[in-house]
Tab-separated table of C-alpha atoms in Angstrom:
chain	number	residue	atom	x	y	z
A	22	MET	CA	-0.430	-121.441	-51.332
A	23	GLY	CA	-4.143	-121.829	-50.699
A	24	GLU	CA	-7.002	-121.861	-53.140
A	25	LEU	CA	-7.359	-118.620	-55.106
A	26	VAL	CA	-10.715	-116.889	-54.691
A	27	ARG	CA	-11.877	-114.123	-57.008
A	28	PHE	CA	-13.877	-111.202	-55.650
A	29	GLY	CA	-14.836	-107.741	-56.838
A	30	VAL	CA	-13.696	-104.439	-55.398
A	31	SER	CA	-15.472	-101.154	-55.982
A	32	MET	CA	-13.754	-97.790	-55.573
A	33	GLU	CA	-13.854	-94.271	-56.905
A	34	SER	CA	-12.172	-93.803	-60.280
A	35	GLY	CA	-9.714	-91.217	-58.939
A	36	LEU	CA	-8.599	-93.554	-56.172
A	37	LEU	CA	-8.219	-96.414	-58.649
A	38	GLN	CA	-6.152	-94.190	-60.940
A	39	GLN	CA	-3.805	-93.329	-58.064
A	40	PHE	CA	-3.589	-97.027	-57.152
A	41	ASP	CA	-2.716	-97.935	-60.749
A	42	GLU	CA	0.003	-95.258	-60.778
A	43	LEU	CA	1.429	-96.694	-57.559
A	44	ILE	CA	1.293	-100.210	-59.017
A	45	ALA	CA	3.228	-99.068	-62.089
A	46	LYS	CA	5.768	-97.141	-60.010
A	47	ARG	CA	6.440	-100.205	-57.847
A	48	HIS	CA	6.552	-102.527	-60.872
A	49	TYR	CA	3.709	-104.829	-59.865
A	50	VAL	CA	2.553	-107.189	-62.591
A	51	ASN	CA	-1.116	-106.602	-61.779
A	52	ARG	CA	-3.562	-105.196	-59.233
A	53	SER	CA	-4.014	-108.563	-57.531
A	54	GLU	CA	-0.346	-108.766	-56.521
A	55	ALA	CA	-0.404	-105.213	-55.169
A	56	LEU	CA	-3.631	-105.829	-53.269
A	57	ARG	CA	-2.265	-109.070	-51.765
A	58	ASP	CA	0.794	-107.160	-50.488
A	59	LEU	CA	-1.411	-104.472	-48.944
A	60	VAL	CA	-3.533	-107.107	-47.189
A	61	ARG	CA	-0.460	-108.950	-45.899
A	62	ALA	CA	1.012	-105.696	-44.579
A	63	ALA	CA	-2.240	-104.910	-42.744
A	64	ILE	CA	-2.306	-108.418	-41.230
A	65	VAL	CA	1.307	-108.125	-40.034
A	66	GLU	CA	0.602	-104.681	-38.564
A	67	ASN	CA	-2.425	-106.099	-36.733
A	68	GLN	CA	-0.350	-109.002	-35.408
A	69	TRP	CA	2.184	-106.515	-34.056
A	70	GLU	CA	-0.540	-104.411	-32.409
A	71	HIS	CA	-2.554	-107.249	-30.874
A	72	GLY	CA	-0.605	-110.452	-31.228
A	73	THR	CA	1.300	-112.472	-28.707
A	74	ALA	CA	2.756	-114.977	-31.159
A	75	ARG	CA	6.502	-114.981	-31.743
A	76	THR	CA	7.544	-112.974	-34.747
A	77	VAL	CA	10.593	-111.125	-36.081
A	78	GLY	CA	11.688	-107.528	-36.319
A	79	VAL	CA	14.721	-105.771	-37.748
A	80	VAL	CA	16.331	-102.828	-35.983
A	81	CYS	CA	18.450	-100.549	-38.161
A	82	LEU	CA	20.777	-98.115	-36.399
A	83	VAL	CA	23.213	-95.446	-37.544
A	84	TYR	CA	25.439	-94.237	-34.747
A	85	ASN	CA	28.661	-92.440	-33.944
A	86	HIS	CA	30.882	-95.072	-32.363
A	87	GLN	CA	32.958	-92.358	-30.660
A	88	THR	CA	30.036	-91.063	-28.596
A	89	GLY	CA	30.271	-92.441	-25.089
A	90	ASP	CA	30.396	-96.191	-24.999
A	91	VAL	CA	27.551	-96.703	-27.478
A	92	GLY	CA	29.026	-99.802	-29.146
A	93	HIS	CA	29.449	-101.568	-25.817
A	94	LYS	CA	25.944	-100.528	-24.700
A	95	LEU	CA	24.399	-101.842	-27.925
A	96	THR	CA	26.082	-105.199	-27.391
A	97	HIS	CA	25.115	-105.291	-23.711
A	98	ILE	CA	21.415	-104.692	-24.470
A	99	GLN	CA	21.451	-107.502	-27.042
A	100	HIS	CA	23.099	-109.942	-24.624
A	101	GLU	CA	20.749	-109.095	-21.755
A	102	SER	CA	17.604	-109.143	-23.888
A	103	GLU	CA	14.815	-111.673	-23.399
A	104	VAL	CA	14.284	-111.747	-27.168
A	105	GLN	CA	16.479	-113.862	-29.391
A	106	VAL	CA	19.084	-112.004	-31.425
A	107	VAL	CA	19.013	-114.031	-34.637
A	108	SER	CA	21.654	-112.033	-36.479
A	109	SER	CA	23.441	-108.716	-36.492
A	110	MET	CA	25.591	-106.958	-39.031
A	111	HIS	CA	27.990	-104.088	-38.399
A	112	VAL	CA	29.139	-101.788	-41.205
A	113	HIS	CA	31.723	-98.989	-40.955
A	114	LEU	CA	30.275	-96.071	-42.921
A	115	ASP	CA	33.154	-93.671	-42.322
A	116	HIS	CA	35.674	-92.776	-39.614
A	117	HIS	CA	32.949	-91.936	-37.066
A	118	ASN	CA	29.690	-93.532	-38.187
A	119	CYS	CA	28.526	-97.136	-38.183
A	120	LEU	CA	25.442	-98.925	-39.413
A	121	GLU	CA	24.111	-101.861	-37.453
A	122	THR	CA	21.198	-104.111	-38.332
A	123	ILE	CA	19.858	-106.504	-35.733
A	124	VAL	CA	17.298	-109.234	-36.421
A	125	LEU	CA	15.246	-110.040	-33.321
A	126	ARG	CA	12.790	-112.889	-32.704
A	127	GLY	CA	10.211	-112.780	-29.924
A	128	LYS	CA	6.799	-111.397	-29.041
A	129	PRO	CA	5.969	-107.984	-30.514
A	130	PRO	CA	5.980	-106.028	-27.230
A	131	GLU	CA	9.340	-107.535	-26.247
A	132	ILE	CA	10.902	-106.762	-29.621
A	133	ARG	CA	9.544	-103.216	-29.490
A	134	GLN	CA	10.985	-102.732	-25.990
A	135	VAL	CA	14.467	-103.858	-27.044
A	136	ALA	CA	14.276	-101.721	-30.192
A	137	ASP	CA	13.328	-98.679	-28.114
A	138	GLN	CA	16.269	-99.294	-25.756
A	139	LEU	CA	18.678	-99.520	-28.693
A	140	ILE	CA	17.276	-96.546	-30.614
A	141	SER	CA	17.240	-94.232	-27.579
A	142	LEU	CA	20.919	-94.685	-26.705
A	143	ARG	CA	23.077	-91.575	-26.722
A	144	GLY	CA	25.107	-91.584	-29.939
A	145	VAL	CA	22.429	-93.242	-32.076
A	146	LYS	CA	21.669	-90.773	-34.861
A	147	LEU	CA	18.959	-92.765	-36.614
A	148	GLY	CA	17.065	-95.818	-35.509
A	149	LYS	CA	14.139	-97.666	-36.985
A	150	LEU	CA	12.258	-100.847	-36.204
A	151	VAL	CA	10.877	-102.696	-39.203
A	152	MET	CA	8.070	-104.970	-38.119
A	153	GLY	CA	8.500	-108.326	-39.768
A	154	SER	CA	6.740	-111.647	-39.939
A	155	THR	CA	7.724	-115.291	-39.859
A	156	GLY	CA	5.584	-115.639	-42.992
A	157	GLN	CA	3.331	-118.276	-41.459
A	158	GLY	CA	-0.294	-117.787	-42.366
A	159	LEU	CA	0.340	-115.110	-44.978
């Protein structure tokens, strides 16, 4: 952790009140911790929009394994991908539905492309890419 620097922030009282309510709801110890998380999230989002450095992303999928050959297609996309599949987890939710989480490492556009391929498959009911970070520089 680097040197801590103190600085002042000015904002309207109503906005600060809403921020304090959010801080309490999310169980932050203080405003500084909440503000640091907001800044980190903005930096990670910017890295995903403009960066070319390798990073990580998590794809979460809920799908009906009986629709077409969706399970095989999910596996095929992962094997053929240019991004590194770091880990995947498969969970049987019920007789028809499965949950799969896939951790990918690569450049943001490549991860996004693989995520889009996975999410758009027939049989996938819900898909979401969570943009992650390696944590370096945060």
